Amino acid sequence: MDCFFYEMKTTSDIPILFATRIIRLFCYGFLSVILAFYLAESGLSVARIGLLFTATLIGDAAISLWLTTSADRWGRRKTLITGALLMMGAGLGFILTRNYILLIIAAVIGVISPSGNEIGPFLSVEQASLSQLVPDEKRTGYFAWYNLVGSFATATGALLGGRLAQSLQSIGWTAFESYRVVLLGYAVGGLILLILFLTLSRKVEVAVRPEATKRALGLHRSRKVVLKLSSLFALDAFAGGLIVQSMFAYWFHVSFGVKEGTIGIIFFWANILAGISALLAVGIAKRIGLINTMVFTHIPSNILLMLVPWMPTLPLAVAVLLLRFSISQMDVPTRQSYTMAVVDPDERSAASGVTSIARSVGAALSPILTGLFFGIPALLSAPFVLSGSLKIVYDLLLFREFRLVKPPEEKQN
């Protein structure tokens, strides 16, 4: 750990990248708890909210594909700055209109997170930059800390977003007005990101191969590996998109009548546990490898996810949810590190972008199904069961395809 903080001091870019991760994930968590409620207060049905979330994720996938596959050549700093501007625009767009068509346009063009998780080009470019700034054997550790601070930030954002909305309502504000304050905070977060990204040095940029190198989606040598990983990650994300955090919050509200502030507390602790689980994954990965860690920790997590809707009381449902989150993120830093490890340096932004976009596309297709399920009381548990089942299929396929493809640090052992 001392070595980690020492290396953080050797270049200002690493602390900046960690700071932007914290601010961004705080904003995502801050918004996710109230976003579905805000749209419902705007007069949208559950089905239309699901459709809007799908449009949000589709738009993110398209814009991120364009930005991340060009980032290593166009410039990583420019890409991050563009993403910050899109985040600001989305927040302001949602504040300024209640028209459904205009909300769809803002969702498609801008960067807004209905899940509390990463969205936009930021993650891909930041991961590529971090991989360039740290040695191979320490990459997974940095990614674990990167995910830990992000989870803590999401947790804090979810807690404060829910509490702020509830507090404003307690002093006489309408629910709609209180939710708009949270959206304004989201837009301000985009402005802060813009300022921080402007301070990055040229160390985050990468030397690009000559243009004669044949590329597709910014990839050359690693194209087949990345496309295979992307197809599997898309399946996992489709399953995860069936129960994004905003819809999870809505389920707690419908099933148990839980208020916004309490939901914020639940997801505060859920994200804290998720962040800790990401950090614990480092030691496990050193012993059994990145792929084994991804698979063997993910399957139990998905079984717990399927059990949540069958719990008869709120305390039991929360307990199973928190137990699930305590192991749910062990696959995240290992997955990110593995992707960066098996591609060339000048493919990293593109590889992370393509795999992230595959996840975005997969996730974009499922919230509309959840909206339909939630519209039928008898099917409230269906998204949980379907999500967990598909995630287990993903785990088994990933193990079969990649258990023999080792990253550099494991080939040395």
mmCIF file with all atom_site columns, N, CA, C and O in Angstrom, residues 27-43:
data_model
loop_
_atom_site.group_PDB
_atom_site.id
_atom_site.type_symbol
_atom_site.label_atom_id
_atom_site.label_alt_id
_atom_site.label_comp_id
_atom_site.label_asym_id
_atom_site.label_entity_id
_atom_site.label_seq_id
_atom_site.pdbx_PDB_ins_code
_atom_site.Cartn_x
_atom_site.Cartn_y
_atom_site.Cartn_z
_atom_site.occupancy
_atom_site.B_iso_or_equiv
_atom_site.pdbx_formal_charge
_atom_site.auth_seq_id
_atom_site.auth_comp_id
_atom_site.auth_asym_id
_atom_site.auth_atom_id
_atom_site.pdbx_PDB_model_num
ATOM 1  N N  . CYS A 1 27 ? -21.322 11.683 -8.799  1.00 0.00 ? 27 CYS A N  1
ATOM 2  C CA . CYS A 1 27 ? -22.443 12.253 -9.557  1.00 0.00 ? 27 CYS A CA 1
ATOM 3  C C  . CYS A 1 27 ? -23.386 11.166 -10.059 1.00 0.00 ? 27 CYS A C  1
ATOM 4  O O  . CYS A 1 27 ? -24.616 11.330 -10.027 1.00 0.00 ? 27 CYS A O  1
ATOM 5  N N  . TYR A 1 28 ? -22.818 10.054 -10.538 1.00 0.00 ? 28 TYR A N  1
ATOM 6  C CA . TYR A 1 28 ? -23.662 8.965  -11.026 1.00 0.00 ? 28 TYR A CA 1
ATOM 7  C C  . TYR A 1 28 ? -24.531 8.395  -9.901  1.00 0.00 ? 28 TYR A C  1
ATOM 8  O O  . TYR A 1 28 ? -25.724 8.143  -10.079 1.00 0.00 ? 28 TYR A O  1
ATOM 9  N N  . GLY A 1 29 ? -23.921 8.154  -8.738  1.00 0.00 ? 29 GLY A N  1
ATOM 10 C CA . GLY A 1 29 ? -24.691 7.651  -7.605  1.00 0.00 ? 29 GLY A CA 1
ATOM 11 C C  . GLY A 1 29 ? -25.698 8.674  -7.112  1.00 0.00 ? 29 GLY A C  1
ATOM 12 O O  . GLY A 1 29 ? -26.837 8.340  -6.753  1.00 0.00 ? 29 GLY A O  1
ATOM 13 N N  . PHE A 1 30 ? -25.292 9.936  -7.074  1.00 0.00 ? 30 PHE A N  1
ATOM 14 C CA . PHE A 1 30 ? -26.138 11.051 -6.632  1.00 0.00 ? 30 PHE A CA 1
ATOM 15 C C  . PHE A 1 30 ? -27.433 11.092 -7.443  1.00 0.00 ? 30 PHE A C  1
ATOM 16 O O  . PHE A 1 30 ? -28.526 11.282 -6.901  1.00 0.00 ? 30 PHE A O  1
ATOM 17 N N  . LEU A 1 31 ? -27.306 10.859 -8.757  1.00 0.00 ? 31 LEU A N  1
ATOM 18 C CA . LEU A 1 31 ? -28.457 10.942 -9.644  1.00 0.00 ? 31 LEU A CA 1
ATOM 19 C C  . LEU A 1 31 ? -29.278 9.655  -9.684  1.00 0.00 ? 31 LEU A C  1
ATOM 20 O O  . LEU A 1 31 ? -30.508 9.699  -9.805  1.00 0.00 ? 31 LEU A O  1
ATOM 21 N N  . SER A 1 32 ? -28.617 8.489  -9.572  1.00 0.00 ? 32 SER A N  1
ATOM 22 C CA . SER A 1 32 ? -29.290 7.219  -9.850  1.00 0.00 ? 32 SER A CA 1
ATOM 23 C C  . SER A 1 32 ? -30.467 6.942  -8.926  1.00 0.00 ? 32 SER A C  1
ATOM 24 O O  . SER A 1 32 ? -31.462 6.343  -9.338  1.00 0.00 ? 32 SER A O  1
ATOM 25 N N  . VAL A 1 33 ? -30.372 7.354  -7.660  1.00 0.00 ? 33 VAL A N  1
ATOM 26 C CA . VAL A 1 33 ? -31.422 7.057  -6.689  1.00 0.00 ? 33 VAL A CA 1
ATOM 27 C C  . VAL A 1 33 ? -32.725 7.774  -7.036  1.00 0.00 ? 33 VAL A C  1
ATOM 28 O O  . VAL A 1 33 ? -33.818 7.269  -6.789  1.00 0.00 ? 33 VAL A O  1
ATOM 29 N N  . ILE A 1 34 ? -32.631 8.972  -7.636  1.00 0.00 ? 34 ILE A N  1
ATOM 30 C CA . ILE A 1 34 ? -33.840 9.767  -7.858  1.00 0.00 ? 34 ILE A CA 1
ATOM 31 C C  . ILE A 1 34 ? -34.262 9.843  -9.323  1.00 0.00 ? 34 ILE A C  1
ATOM 32 O O  . ILE A 1 34 ? -35.326 10.375 -9.634  1.00 0.00 ? 34 ILE A O  1
ATOM 33 N N  . LEU A 1 35 ? -33.444 9.329  -10.253 1.00 0.00 ? 35 LEU A N  1
ATOM 34 C CA . LEU A 1 35 ? -33.714 9.563  -11.669 1.00 0.00 ? 35 LEU A CA 1
ATOM 35 C C  . LEU A 1 35 ? -35.059 8.986  -12.106 1.00 0.00 ? 35 LEU A C  1
ATOM 36 O O  . LEU A 1 35 ? -35.843 9.647  -12.794 1.00 0.00 ? 35 LEU A O  1
ATOM 37 N N  . ALA A 1 36 ? -35.335 7.733  -11.724 1.00 0.00 ? 36 ALA A N  1
ATOM 38 C CA . ALA A 1 36 ? -36.621 7.133  -12.098 1.00 0.00 ? 36 ALA A CA 1
ATOM 39 C C  . ALA A 1 36 ? -37.781 7.902  -11.462 1.00 0.00 ? 36 ALA A C  1
ATOM 40 O O  . ALA A 1 36 ? -38.829 8.109  -12.087 1.00 0.00 ? 36 ALA A O  1
ATOM 41 N N  . PHE A 1 37 ? -37.601 8.354  -10.205 1.00 0.00 ? 37 PHE A N  1
ATOM 42 C CA . PHE A 1 37 ? -38.639 9.131  -9.540  1.00 0.00 ? 37 PHE A CA 1
ATOM 43 C C  . PHE A 1 37 ? -38.875 10.462 -10.260 1.00 0.00 ? 37 PHE A C  1
ATOM 44 O O  . PHE A 1 37 ? -40.008 10.915 -10.410 1.00 0.00 ? 37 PHE A O  1
ATOM 45 N N  . TYR A 1 38 ? -37.772 11.112 -10.681 1.00 0.00 ? 38 TYR A N  1
ATOM 46 C CA . TYR A 1 38 ? -37.878 12.391 -11.382 1.00 0.00 ? 38 TYR A CA 1
ATOM 47 C C  . TYR A 1 38 ? -38.672 12.236 -12.673 1.00 0.00 ? 38 TYR A C  1
ATOM 48 O O  . TYR A 1 38 ? -39.558 13.041 -12.995 1.00 0.00 ? 38 TYR A O  1
ATOM 49 N N  . LEU A 1 39 ? -38.362 11.179 -13.421 1.00 0.00 ? 39 LEU A N  1
ATOM 50 C CA . LEU A 1 39 ? -39.063 10.957 -14.677 1.00 0.00 ? 39 LEU A CA 1
ATOM 51 C C  . LEU A 1 39 ? -40.525 10.610 -14.436 1.00 0.00 ? 39 LEU A C  1
ATOM 52 O O  . LEU A 1 39 ? -41.403 11.014 -15.214 1.00 0.00 ? 39 LEU A O  1
ATOM 53 N N  . ALA A 1 40 ? -40.802 9.857  -13.363 1.00 0.00 ? 40 ALA A N  1
ATOM 54 C CA . ALA A 1 40 ? -42.196 9.558  -13.016 1.00 0.00 ? 40 ALA A CA 1
ATOM 55 C C  . ALA A 1 40 ? -42.940 10.842 -12.650 1.00 0.00 ? 40 ALA A C  1
ATOM 56 O O  . ALA A 1 40 ? -44.092 11.040 -13.050 1.00 0.00 ? 40 ALA A O  1
ATOM 57 N N  . GLU A 1 41 ? -42.280 11.745 -11.897 1.00 0.00 ? 41 GLU A N  1
ATOM 58 C CA . GLU A 1 41 ? -42.891 13.027 -11.548 1.00 0.00 ? 41 GLU A CA 1
ATOM 59 C C  . GLU A 1 41 ? -43.104 13.901 -12.781 1.00 0.00 ? 41 GLU A C  1
ATOM 60 O O  . GLU A 1 41 ? -43.967 14.780 -12.796 1.00 0.00 ? 41 GLU A O  1
ATOM 61 N N  . SER A 1 42 ? -42.310 13.652 -13.827 1.00 0.00 ? 42 SER A N  1
ATOM 62 C CA . SER A 1 42 ? -42.469 14.397 -15.081 1.00 0.00 ? 42 SER A CA 1
ATOM 63 C C  . SER A 1 42 ? -43.642 13.883 -15.898 1.00 0.00 ? 42 SER A C  1
ATOM 64 O O  . SER A 1 42 ? -43.941 14.427 -16.970 1.00 0.00 ? 42 SER A O  1
ATOM 65 N N  . GLY A 1 43 ? -44.271 12.813 -15.420 1.00 0.00 ? 43 GLY A N  1
ATOM 66 C CA . GLY A 1 43 ? -45.455 12.284 -16.083 1.00 0.00 ? 43 GLY A CA 1
ATOM 67 C C  . GLY A 1 43 ? -45.223 11.056 -16.933 1.00 0.00 ? 43 GLY A C  1
ATOM 68 O O  . GLY A 1 43 ? -46.123 10.635 -17.672 1.00 0.00 ? 43 GLY A O  1
#
